[in-house]
Amino acid sequence: MRGLSFFNVAALTLGLAFLYIPILLLVIYSFNESRLVTVWGGFSTRWYGELFRNEPLMRAAWVTIRVAFVTAIFATILGTLAALALTRHGRFRGRALFTGLIYAPMVMPEVITGLSLLLLFVAINLDRGFWTIAVAHTTFAMCFVTVIVQSRLMAFDRTLEEAALDLGAPPWKVFFTITLPIVAPAILAGFLLAFTLSMDDLVIASFTSGPGATTLPMRIYSQVRLGGTPEINAASAILIGLVATAVVIATIVMRRSARMRAAQAD
Amino acid sequence: MQHFTRRLVIIIPYLWLAAFFLWPMAIVLKIALSEPRLAQPPYWPLLDLAAGWDGLVAFFKALSFENFVFLAQDDLYIASLLSSLRISLISTAILITIGFPIAHAMARAPRSWRPILVAAMILPFWTSFLIRVYAWIGILRPEGFLNHYLIGAGLISEPLTILNTEYAVFIALVYTYLPFMVLPLYATLERMDHTLIEAARDLGASRARAFWTVTVPLAKPGIIAGSLLCFIPITGEFVVPDLLGGSQTLMIGRTLWVEFFSNRDWPVAAAVAMVLLVVLVVPIVIFREAESRRMEAGAKGGAKGGAGARDKGERP
């Protein structure tokens, strides 16, 4: 194996430092006793206590989790169907438009997506709130699920399905006993991605929410605009911790399933 | 029966995207051609399908290009569009400059490290965008960490003013979009055949020449994918310029937001969205073509936008 040059090592170290130092500072200083952000006043979990007593923030967190959960379920189902359509159905009519509809929402600036969905909800006279946010989030999250599941379906050995069909298994049985278990890790990854995308979103939620449905990012944003508080640091640290744990677990699960498949293949 | 379920697999997601992506875009166009008024909804004309053909004719007659004329006449909109494009171009250039060495080093790292390095690149992207932008406020503000340490080290005597200037916007944009640049670059560099470089070197090319004539052309698909993945969303970015930029930092996404939420002028906001969409439609189409070609070629991707990569069986 070729070694890393000094330049390579420097690029990696600086790059990772750039990515992680801001996050680490935020997490460390969330345990700061002092109200002043940069002055270390001793270790304390005081702001975490205040955070949990902050009624509006807690309510917003609960709304966010529920929206993210509903979004992840719908986005996973729709995204998986779209991935199947793109990989298994060859050149159906309108395919070019369909791929366009999958890729465009991923790069579309959020202000446009948000505004257009809001105008739709107004035009059809829908009361804005929990469900309109969930529908809006599902629309862009499903595209990410599609890409992830699609790449998995592309890499998949079709002869397994053909063998099962030749042996007389009905198509639905082949789908549930062969196709689905093989793409399951990608579907899980898509579910988690859809969940975090929904939990993170500020812009689209701001456009599509109504009275009574304030999400956590919306609440954090309005507090940050007013200058930020140590409670926001604590809330951020909790969110970072949750995401990091979820990603580590997902990585381990996917590694293990990959290893099991490798072992079965041998 | 089987034919019917096969159809459903296509029709359900298709209808969803048509209803919640295509149709809303058509509505934006329609409202961009309307006039504002004090009512709910705050624009005119409304399409009344119950009135049949006459209603349709009346609707089309009432449409006007006045909002677009207004946009063209007011300097604010042109200035914020140009300023967005400038900020987006500069950020993308900085991202390539910073991202390339990182992706290159990742691709040259020992095979066993690579999945960990990819995971390390992706992890910050999974944490909230808003929180990562917020973290920079604490660092860049006059009494923030950066000034605290620089003054402590005796490098400066007066705090630097970075927050609420364009510098802060660039720093945060590069920070939040770095994984989008690094991962596609890594995906192409990782697949590159290193013996080509060795051949060039054996034939007498200098290290720099081998880099410019072999590595860079081969990495072109990654550079294009990464640049589009950064350039398009940055042009419409709202959160970063709003929280870190000063009042003089004009960006079109922020202008649209203000027009909509503060001025409550929906038709003008819709017209701004239309202009932004038209400006971005070419890069979006190029992105779609590049991505679907990559997908069709059976490339294996994983992360956001299919940009991530995992090496399995691509090389002998």
Coordinates of C-alpha atoms in Angstrom, one line a residue:
Chain A
M1 CA 0.0 0.0 0.0
R2 CA 1.3 3.4 -0.9
G3 CA 1.9 5.6 2.2
L4 CA 0.3 8.9 2.9
S5 CA 2.4 11.9 2.1
F6 CA 2.9 14.7 4.7
F7 CA 0.5 16.8 2.6
N8 CA -2.2 14.1 2.7
V9 CA -1.9 13.7 6.5
A10 CA -2.1 17.5 6.9
A11 CA -5.2 17.7 4.7
L12 CA -7.0 15.0 6.6
T13 CA -6.1 16.4 10.0
L14 CA -7.0 19.9 9.2
G15 CA -10.2 18.8 7.4
L16 CA -11.4 16.8 10.3
A17 CA -10.4 19.4 12.8
F18 CA -12.4 22.0 10.8
L19 CA -15.5 19.7 10.8
Y20 CA -15.4 18.7 14.4
I21 CA -14.0 21.5 16.5
P22 CA -17.1 23.7 16.2
I23 CA -19.3 20.8 17.2
L24 CA -17.1 19.8 20.1
L25 CA -16.9 23.4 21.4
L26 CA -20.7 23.6 21.4
V27 CA -21.0 20.3 23.3
I28 CA -18.3 21.1 25.9
Y29 CA -19.6 24.6 26.6
S30 CA -23.2 23.3 27.1
F31 CA -21.9 22.0 30.4
N32 CA -20.6 25.5 31.3
E33 CA -22.0 26.9 34.6
S34 CA -21.5 30.5 33.4
R35 CA -24.1 32.3 31.3
L36 CA -21.3 33.8 29.3
V37 CA -20.6 31.6 26.3
T38 CA -16.8 31.8 26.2
V39 CA -15.9 32.0 29.9
W40 CA -15.6 28.7 31.6
G41 CA -17.4 28.9 34.9
G42 CA -17.1 25.3 36.0
F43 CA -18.9 22.1 35.1
S44 CA -22.6 22.0 35.5
T45 CA -25.7 20.4 34.1
R46 CA -27.8 23.4 35.1
W47 CA -28.8 24.3 31.5
Y48 CA -30.0 20.7 30.8
G49 CA -32.3 21.1 33.8
E50 CA -33.6 24.4 32.6
L51 CA -34.0 22.9 29.1
F52 CA -36.4 20.2 30.4
R53 CA -38.4 22.8 32.3
N54 CA -38.7 24.9 29.1
E55 CA -42.3 24.0 28.2
P56 CA -42.5 25.5 24.7
L57 CA -39.2 23.9 23.7
M58 CA -40.3 20.5 24.9
R59 CA -43.6 20.8 23.1
A60 CA -41.7 21.7 19.9
A61 CA -39.4 18.7 20.3
W62 CA -42.4 16.4 20.6
V63 CA -44.0 17.8 17.5
T64 CA -40.7 17.4 15.6
I65 CA -40.3 13.8 16.6
R66 CA -43.8 13.0 15.6
V67 CA -43.4 14.8 12.2
A68 CA -40.1 13.0 11.6
F69 CA -41.6 9.6 12.4
V70 CA -44.6 10.0 10.1
T71 CA -42.3 11.5 7.4
A72 CA -39.8 8.6 7.7
I73 CA -42.5 6.0 7.3
F74 CA -44.2 7.6 4.2
A75 CA -40.9 8.6 2.6
T76 CA -39.5 5.1 3.0
I77 CA -42.6 3.4 1.4
L78 CA -42.8 5.9 -1.5
G79 CA -39.0 6.1 -2.0
T80 CA -38.7 2.3 -2.1
L81 CA -41.5 2.0 -4.6
A82 CA -39.9 4.7 -6.8
A83 CA -36.5 2.9 -6.6
L84 CA -38.3 -0.4 -7.7
A85 CA -39.9 1.5 -10.5
L86 CA -36.6 2.9 -11.7
T87 CA -34.6 -0.3 -11.5
R88 CA -37.2 -3.0 -12.3
H89 CA -39.5 -1.4 -14.9
G90 CA -37.2 -0.6 -17.7
R91 CA -38.3 2.2 -20.0
F92 CA -41.9 3.0 -19.0
R93 CA -43.6 6.0 -20.5
G94 CA -42.7 9.2 -18.7
R95 CA -39.5 7.8 -17.2
A96 CA -37.4 10.9 -18.1
L97 CA -39.9 13.1 -16.2
F98 CA -40.0 10.7 -13.3
T99 CA -36.2 10.7 -12.8
G100 CA -36.3 14.5 -13.1
L101 CA -38.9 14.6 -10.3
I102 CA -36.7 12.4 -8.2
Y103 CA -33.5 14.4 -8.6
A104 CA -34.9 18.0 -8.7
P105 CA -36.2 18.1 -5.1
M106 CA -32.8 17.1 -3.7
V107 CA -31.0 20.1 -5.0
M108 CA -34.0 22.5 -5.2
P109 CA -33.3 25.5 -2.8
E110 CA -35.5 25.0 0.2
V111 CA -37.1 28.4 0.0
I112 CA -38.6 27.4 -3.4
T113 CA -39.9 24.0 -2.2
G114 CA -41.3 25.6 0.9
L115 CA -43.0 28.5 -0.8
S116 CA -44.5 26.3 -3.6
L117 CA -46.0 23.8 -1.1
L118 CA -47.4 26.5 1.0
L119 CA -49.1 28.1 -2.0
L120 CA -50.5 24.6 -2.9
F121 CA -51.9 24.2 0.6
V122 CA -53.5 27.6 0.5
A123 CA -54.9 27.0 -3.0
I124 CA -56.6 23.8 -1.9
N125 CA -57.7 25.4 1.3
L126 CA -56.0 22.9 3.6
D127 CA -55.5 23.9 7.3
R128 CA -51.8 24.1 7.9
G129 CA -50.2 22.3 10.8
F130 CA -48.8 18.9 11.6
W131 CA -49.9 17.1 8.5
T132 CA -48.9 19.7 6.0
I133 CA -45.3 19.7 7.4
A134 CA -45.3 15.9 7.2
V135 CA -46.4 15.9 3.6
A136 CA -43.9 18.6 2.7
H137 CA -41.0 16.7 4.4
T138 CA -42.1 13.4 2.8
T139 CA -41.9 14.9 -0.6
F140 CA -38.2 15.8 -0.5
A141 CA -37.1 13.0 1.9
M142 CA -38.5 10.2 -0.4
C143 CA -36.1 11.3 -3.1
F144 CA -33.1 10.6 -0.9
V145 CA -34.6 7.2 0.1
T146 CA -35.0 6.4 -3.6
V147 CA -31.4 7.1 -4.4
I148 CA -30.2 5.0 -1.5
V149 CA -32.5 2.0 -2.3
Q150 CA -31.9 2.3 -6.0
S151 CA -28.1 2.0 -5.6
R152 CA -28.6 -1.1 -3.5
L153 CA -31.0 -2.6 -6.1
M154 CA -28.5 -1.9 -8.9
A155 CA -25.8 -3.8 -7.1
F156 CA -28.1 -6.8 -6.5
D157 CA -27.7 -10.2 -8.0
R158 CA -30.8 -10.8 -10.0
T159 CA -30.1 -14.5 -10.6
L160 CA -31.3 -15.2 -7.0
E161 CA -34.7 -13.9 -7.9
E162 CA -34.7 -15.8 -11.2
A163 CA -33.7 -19.0 -9.4
A164 CA -36.6 -18.7 -7.0
L165 CA -39.0 -18.0 -9.8
D166 CA -37.7 -21.0 -11.8
L167 CA -38.3 -23.2 -8.7
G168 CA -41.9 -22.2 -8.8
A169 CA -42.2 -19.4 -6.2
P170 CA -44.9 -16.9 -6.9
P171 CA -43.6 -13.3 -7.5
W172 CA -45.0 -11.8 -4.3
K173 CA -43.2 -14.6 -2.3
V174 CA -39.9 -13.9 -4.2
F175 CA -40.3 -10.2 -3.4
F176 CA -40.9 -10.8 0.4
T177 CA -38.4 -13.6 0.9
I178 CA -35.6 -12.6 -1.3
T179 CA -35.7 -9.0 -2.6
L180 CA -36.9 -7.3 0.6
P181 CA -34.4 -8.9 3.0
I182 CA -31.5 -8.1 0.7
V183 CA -32.4 -4.4 0.3
A184 CA -33.5 -4.1 3.9
P185 CA -30.2 -2.4 5.1
A186 CA -30.7 0.3 2.4
I187 CA -34.3 0.7 3.4
L188 CA -33.3 1.1 7.0
A189 CA -30.6 3.7 6.1
G190 CA -33.2 5.5 4.0
F191 CA -35.6 5.6 7.0
L192 CA -33.0 7.0 9.3
L193 CA -31.9 9.6 6.7
A194 CA -35.5 10.7 6.1
F195 CA -36.0 10.9 9.9
T196 CA -33.0 13.2 10.4
L197 CA -33.7 15.3 7.3
S198 CA -37.2 16.0 8.7
M199 CA -35.9 16.7 12.2
D200 CA -33.3 19.2 10.8
D201 CA -35.5 21.2 8.5
L202 CA -36.2 24.8 9.3
V203 CA -37.1 26.5 6.0
I204 CA -39.7 24.1 4.6
A205 CA -41.3 23.7 8.0
S206 CA -41.5 27.4 8.5
F207 CA -43.4 27.8 5.3
T208 CA -45.8 24.9 5.7
S209 CA -46.6 25.0 9.4
G210 CA -49.5 26.7 10.9
P211 CA -50.5 27.9 14.4
G212 CA -49.9 25.3 17.0
A213 CA -47.4 23.3 15.1
T214 CA -44.0 24.8 15.9
T215 CA -41.1 22.5 15.3
L216 CA -37.8 22.4 17.3
P217 CA -35.7 24.0 14.5
M218 CA -38.3 26.8 14.3
R219 CA -38.1 27.4 18.0
I220 CA -34.3 27.2 18.1
Y221 CA -34.1 29.6 15.1
S222 CA -36.2 32.2 16.8
Q223 CA -34.1 32.0 20.0
V224 CA -30.8 32.1 18.1
R225 CA -32.1 35.3 16.3
L226 CA -32.6 36.8 19.7
G227 CA -29.0 36.0 20.6
G228 CA -29.1 32.4 21.8
T229 CA -29.2 31.0 25.3
P230 CA -27.2 28.4 27.1
E231 CA -30.3 26.2 26.9
I232 CA -30.0 26.1 23.2
N233 CA -26.4 24.8 23.6
A234 CA -27.8 22.0 25.8
A235 CA -30.6 21.2 23.3
S236 CA -28.0 21.1 20.5
A237 CA -25.7 18.8 22.5
I238 CA -28.6 16.4 23.1
L239 CA -29.5 16.4 19.4
I240 CA -25.9 15.8 18.4
G241 CA -25.6 13.0 20.9
L242 CA -28.8 11.3 19.6
V243 CA -27.8 11.6 16.0
A244 CA -24.2 10.3 16.7
T245 CA -25.6 7.3 18.6
A246 CA -28.1 6.5 15.8
V247 CA -25.4 6.7 13.2
V248 CA -23.0 4.5 15.1
I249 CA -25.7 1.9 15.7
A250 CA -26.8 2.0 12.1
T251 CA -23.1 1.5 11.0
I252 CA -22.7 -1.5 13.2
V253 CA -25.9 -3.1 12.1
M254 CA -25.0 -2.6 8.4
R255 CA -21.5 -3.9 8.9
R256 CA -22.8 -7.0 10.7
S257 CA -25.3 -7.7 8.0
A258 CA -22.6 -7.2 5.3
R259 CA -20.3 -9.6 7.1
M260 CA -23.1 -12.2 7.5
R261 CA -23.8 -12.0 3.8
A262 CA -20.2 -12.3 3.0
A263 CA -20.0 -15.4 5.2
Q264 CA -23.0 -16.9 3.6
A265 CA -21.6 -16.3 0.1
D266 CA -18.4 -18.2 0.9
Chain B
M1 CA -53.2 -8.9 -11.5
Q2 CA -49.4 -8.9 -11.5
H3 CA -49.5 -6.3 -14.3
F4 CA -51.6 -4.1 -12.1
T5 CA -49.3 -4.2 -9.1
R6 CA -46.4 -3.5 -11.4
R7 CA -48.2 -0.4 -12.5
L8 CA -49.0 0.7 -9.0
V9 CA -45.2 0.6 -8.1
I10 CA -44.7 3.4 -10.7
I11 CA -48.0 5.2 -10.3
I12 CA -48.0 5.8 -6.5
P13 CA -44.7 7.7 -6.2
Y14 CA -45.3 9.4 -9.6
L15 CA -48.6 10.8 -8.4
W16 CA -47.2 11.9 -5.1
L17 CA -44.4 13.8 -6.8
A18 CA -46.7 15.3 -9.4
A19 CA -49.1 16.4 -6.7
F20 CA -46.6 17.8 -4.3
F21 CA -43.7 18.9 -6.5
L22 CA -44.9 19.6 -10.0
W23 CA -48.3 21.1 -9.3
P24 CA -47.0 23.5 -6.6
M25 CA -44.4 24.7 -9.1
A26 CA -47.2 25.5 -11.5
I27 CA -49.1 27.3 -8.7
V28 CA -46.0 29.4 -8.0
L29 CA -45.9 30.4 -11.7
K30 CA -49.6 31.3 -11.6
I31 CA -49.3 33.5 -8.5
A32 CA -46.1 35.2 -9.8
L33 CA -48.4 36.4 -12.6
S34 CA -51.1 37.7 -10.2
E35 CA -51.6 40.9 -8.3
P36 CA -51.4 41.3 -4.5
R37 CA -54.5 42.4 -2.6
L38 CA -55.6 42.6 0.9
A39 CA -57.6 39.4 1.4
Q40 CA -57.1 35.7 2.1
P41 CA -55.4 34.4 0.0
P42 CA -53.6 37.7 -0.6
Y43 CA -53.5 37.6 -4.4
W44 CA -55.7 37.9 -7.4
P45 CA -57.0 36.4 -9.8
L46 CA -58.2 33.1 -8.4
L47 CA -58.8 30.3 -10.8
D48 CA -62.4 29.4 -10.5
L49 CA -62.9 26.0 -12.3
A50 CA -66.6 25.9 -11.4
A51 CA -67.1 28.9 -13.8
G52 CA -66.1 26.6 -16.7
W53 CA -64.6 28.0 -19.9
D54 CA -65.5 31.6 -19.2
G55 CA -63.8 31.5 -15.8
L56 CA -60.7 30.2 -17.5
V57 CA -60.7 32.9 -20.1
A58 CA -61.3 35.6 -17.4
F59 CA -58.5 34.1 -15.3
F60 CA -56.0 34.2 -18.2
K61 CA -57.0 37.8 -19.1
A62 CA -56.3 38.9 -15.5
L63 CA -52.8 37.5 -15.4
S64 CA -50.0 40.1 -15.7
F65 CA -46.3 40.3 -15.9
E66 CA -46.3 43.3 -13.6
N67 CA -44.4 41.5 -10.8
F68 CA -41.6 40.6 -13.1
V69 CA -41.5 44.2 -14.4
F70 CA -41.4 45.3 -10.8
L71 CA -38.5 42.9 -10.1
A72 CA -36.5 44.2 -13.1
Q73 CA -37.0 47.8 -12.1
D74 CA -36.1 47.5 -8.5
D75 CA -32.3 47.2 -7.9
L76 CA -32.8 45.2 -4.8
Y77 CA -33.8 42.0 -6.6
I78 CA -31.2 42.1 -9.4
A79 CA -28.5 43.0 -6.8
S80 CA -29.5 40.1 -4.5
L81 CA -29.6 37.7 -7.4
L82 CA -26.1 38.7 -8.6
S83 CA -24.8 38.7 -5.1
S84 CA -26.1 35.2 -4.5
L85 CA -24.5 33.9 -7.6
R86 CA -21.2 35.6 -6.7
I87 CA -21.2 34.2 -3.1
S88 CA -22.2 30.8 -4.4
L89 CA -19.4 30.8 -7.1
I90 CA -16.7 31.9 -4.7
S91 CA -17.9 29.3 -2.0
T92 CA -17.9 26.5 -4.6
A93 CA -14.3 27.5 -5.7
I94 CA -13.1 27.5 -2.1
L95 CA -14.9 24.2 -1.5
I96 CA -13.1 22.6 -4.5
T97 CA -9.7 24.0 -3.2
I98 CA -10.3 22.7 0.3
G99 CA -12.2 19.5 -0.6
F100 CA -9.8 18.1 -3.2
P101 CA -6.8 17.6 -0.9
I102 CA -9.1 16.0 1.7
A103 CA -10.8 13.7 -0.8
H104 CA -7.4 12.8 -2.4
A105 CA -5.9 11.9 1.0
M106 CA -9.0 9.8 1.8
A107 CA -8.6 7.9 -1.4
R108 CA -4.9 7.3 -0.7
A109 CA -5.5 6.2 2.9
P110 CA -5.1 2.5 3.7
R111 CA -8.1 0.5 2.6
S112 CA -9.1 -0.3 6.2
W113 CA -9.3 3.3 7.2
R114 CA -11.5 4.4 4.3
P115 CA -14.9 3.4 5.6
I116 CA -14.1 5.2 8.9
L117 CA -13.0 8.3 7.1
V118 CA -16.1 8.3 5.0
A119 CA -18.2 7.9 8.1
A120 CA -16.3 10.8 9.7
M121 CA -17.1 13.0 6.7
I122 CA -20.8 12.0 6.8
L123 CA -21.4 12.3 10.5
P124 CA -21.4 16.1 10.8
F125 CA -23.9 16.2 7.9
W126 CA -26.3 14.1 9.9
T127 CA -26.3 16.6 12.7
S128 CA -28.6 19.6 12.3
F129 CA -27.6 22.2 9.8
L130 CA -29.1 24.9 12.0
I131 CA -27.0 23.8 15.0
R132 CA -23.8 23.7 13.0
V133 CA -24.5 27.3 11.8
Y134 CA -25.3 28.3 15.4
A135 CA -22.0 26.8 16.6
W136 CA -20.2 29.3 14.4
I137 CA -21.9 32.3 16.0
G138 CA -20.3 31.3 19.3
I139 CA -16.9 31.1 17.6
L140 CA -17.0 34.2 15.4
R141 CA -18.7 36.8 17.6
P142 CA -16.6 39.7 18.9
E143 CA -16.4 38.1 22.4
G144 CA -16.4 34.5 20.9
F145 CA -13.9 31.7 21.0
L146 CA -11.8 32.8 18.0
N147 CA -11.1 36.3 19.3
H148 CA -10.7 35.0 22.8
Y149 CA -7.9 32.6 21.7
L150 CA -6.3 35.0 19.2
I151 CA -6.1 37.7 21.9
G152 CA -4.9 35.2 24.5
A153 CA -2.1 34.1 22.1
G154 CA -1.1 37.7 21.6
L155 CA -1.7 37.6 17.9
I156 CA -4.2 40.5 17.8
S157 CA -5.0 43.2 20.3
E158 CA -8.4 44.2 19.1
P159 CA -11.2 41.7 18.4
L160 CA -11.8 41.0 14.7
T161 CA -15.2 41.7 13.3
I162 CA -16.2 38.6 11.4
L163 CA -19.8 37.9 12.5
N164 CA -22.3 39.8 10.4
T165 CA -20.0 40.2 7.5
E166 CA -19.6 38.3 4.3
Y167 CA -16.5 36.5 5.7
A168 CA -18.7 34.7 8.3
V169 CA -21.1 33.7 5.4
F170 CA -18.2 32.2 3.5
I171 CA -16.8 30.3 6.5
A172 CA -20.2 28.8 7.4
L173 CA -21.1 27.9 3.8
V174 CA -17.8 26.1 3.3
Y175 CA -18.2 24.4 6.6
T176 CA -21.7 23.1 6.0
Y177 CA -21.3 22.1 2.4
L178 CA -17.8 20.5 2.7
P179 CA -19.1 16.9 2.9
F180 CA -21.2 17.5 -0.3
M181 CA -17.9 18.3 -2.1
V182 CA -15.6 15.8 -0.5
L183 CA -17.8 12.7 -1.0
P184 CA -18.4 12.8 -4.8
L185 CA -14.7 13.7 -5.2
Y186 CA -13.7 10.8 -3.1
A187 CA -16.0 8.5 -5.0
T188 CA -14.2 9.2 -8.3
L189 CA -10.7 9.5 -6.9
E190 CA -11.1 6.2 -5.0
R191 CA -11.9 4.4 -8.3
M192 CA -9.0 5.9 -10.2
D193 CA -6.3 3.6 -11.3
H194 CA -3.2 4.7 -9.6
T195 CA -0.9 2.9 -12.0
L196 CA -1.7 5.7 -14.5
I197 CA 0.0 8.2 -12.2
E198 CA 3.0 5.9 -11.9
A199 CA 3.1 5.6 -15.7
A200 CA 3.1 9.3 -16.1
R201 CA 5.9 9.6 -13.4
D202 CA 7.9 6.9 -15.1
L203 CA 7.7 8.7 -18.4
G204 CA 9.3 11.7 -16.7
A205 CA 6.3 13.9 -15.7
S206 CA 6.8 15.9 -12.6
R207 CA 4.5 15.4 -9.6
A208 CA 2.6 18.6 -10.4
R209 CA 2.3 17.7 -14.1
A210 CA 1.1 14.2 -13.4
F211 CA -1.5 15.7 -11.1
W212 CA -2.8 18.3 -13.6
T213 CA -2.7 16.0 -16.6
V214 CA -3.9 12.7 -15.1
T215 CA -5.6 13.1 -11.7
V216 CA -7.6 16.2 -12.4
P217 CA -9.1 15.1 -15.8
L218 CA -10.0 11.7 -14.3
A219 CA -11.6 13.4 -11.3
K220 CA -13.8 15.6 -13.5
P221 CA -17.1 13.8 -13.0
G222 CA -16.6 14.1 -9.2
I223 CA -15.7 17.8 -9.5
I224 CA -18.8 18.5 -11.6
A225 CA -21.1 16.5 -9.3
G226 CA -19.7 18.1 -6.1
S227 CA -19.8 21.6 -7.6
L228 CA -23.4 21.3 -8.6
L229 CA -24.4 19.7 -5.3
C230 CA -22.9 22.8 -3.6
F231 CA -23.6 25.5 -6.1
I232 CA -27.4 25.0 -6.5
P233 CA -28.5 24.9 -2.9
I234 CA -26.0 27.6 -1.8
T235 CA -27.5 30.0 -4.4
G236 CA -30.9 29.8 -2.7
E237 CA -29.4 29.5 0.9
F238 CA -31.4 31.3 3.6
V239 CA -30.2 30.2 7.0
V240 CA -26.5 31.1 6.7
P241 CA -26.8 34.6 5.3
D242 CA -29.7 35.3 7.7
L243 CA -27.9 34.3 10.9
L244 CA -24.3 35.1 10.1
G245 CA -24.4 37.7 7.4
G246 CA -24.9 41.4 8.1
S247 CA -27.8 43.5 6.8
Q248 CA -25.6 44.3 3.7
T249 CA -25.2 40.6 2.8
L250 CA -27.8 40.2 0.0
M251 CA -28.9 36.8 -1.0
I252 CA -31.9 35.9 -3.0
G253 CA -33.2 33.2 -0.6
R254 CA -33.3 35.8 2.2
T255 CA -34.9 38.4 -0.1
L256 CA -37.7 35.9 -0.9
W257 CA -38.1 35.1 2.8
V258 CA -38.4 38.7 3.8
E259 CA -40.8 39.4 0.9
F260 CA -43.0 36.5 2.0
F261 CA -42.9 36.7 5.8
S262 CA -42.3 40.4 6.5
N263 CA -43.8 42.2 3.6
R264 CA -46.5 39.5 3.0
D265 CA -46.3 40.2 -0.7
W266 CA -46.9 36.7 -2.0
P267 CA -47.0 37.5 -5.7
V268 CA -43.6 39.2 -5.6
A269 CA -42.2 36.3 -3.5
A270 CA -43.5 33.8 -6.1
A271 CA -41.9 35.9 -8.9
V272 CA -38.6 35.9 -7.0
A273 CA -38.9 32.1 -6.7
M274 CA -39.6 31.8 -10.4
V275 CA -36.5 33.9 -11.3
L276 CA -34.3 31.8 -9.0
L277 CA -35.7 28.6 -10.5
V278 CA -35.0 29.8 -14.1
V279 CA -31.5 30.7 -13.1
L280 CA -30.9 27.3 -11.6
V281 CA -32.8 25.2 -14.1
V282 CA -29.7 24.6 -16.3
P283 CA -27.5 23.4 -13.5
I284 CA -30.3 21.3 -12.1
V285 CA -30.8 19.6 -15.5
I286 CA -27.1 19.0 -15.8
F287 CA -27.0 17.5 -12.3
R288 CA -30.0 15.2 -13.1
E289 CA -28.4 14.0 -16.3
A290 CA -25.0 13.3 -14.6
E291 CA -26.6 11.5 -11.7
S292 CA -28.9 9.3 -13.7
R293 CA -26.1 8.4 -16.1
R294 CA -24.0 7.5 -13.1
M295 CA -26.9 5.4 -11.7
E296 CA -27.5 3.7 -15.0
A297 CA -23.8 2.9 -15.2
G298 CA -24.4 0.9 -12.1
A299 CA -22.2 3.0 -9.9
K300 CA -22.7 2.3 -6.2
G301 CA -23.4 5.3 -4.0
G302 CA -24.7 5.6 -0.6
A303 CA -24.9 9.0 1.0
K304 CA -27.0 12.1 0.3
G305 CA -27.6 12.6 -3.4
G306 CA -26.0 9.3 -4.2
A307 CA -22.8 11.1 -3.7
G308 CA -21.2 8.9 -1.1
A309 CA -19.2 5.9 -2.0
R310 CA -18.4 2.6 -0.6
D311 CA -15.8 0.5 -2.4
K312 CA -16.9 -3.0 -3.0
G313 CA -15.7 -5.1 -5.9
E314 CA -15.2 -2.2 -8.2
R315 CA -11.6 -2.9 -8.6
P316 CA -9.6 -6.2 -8.9

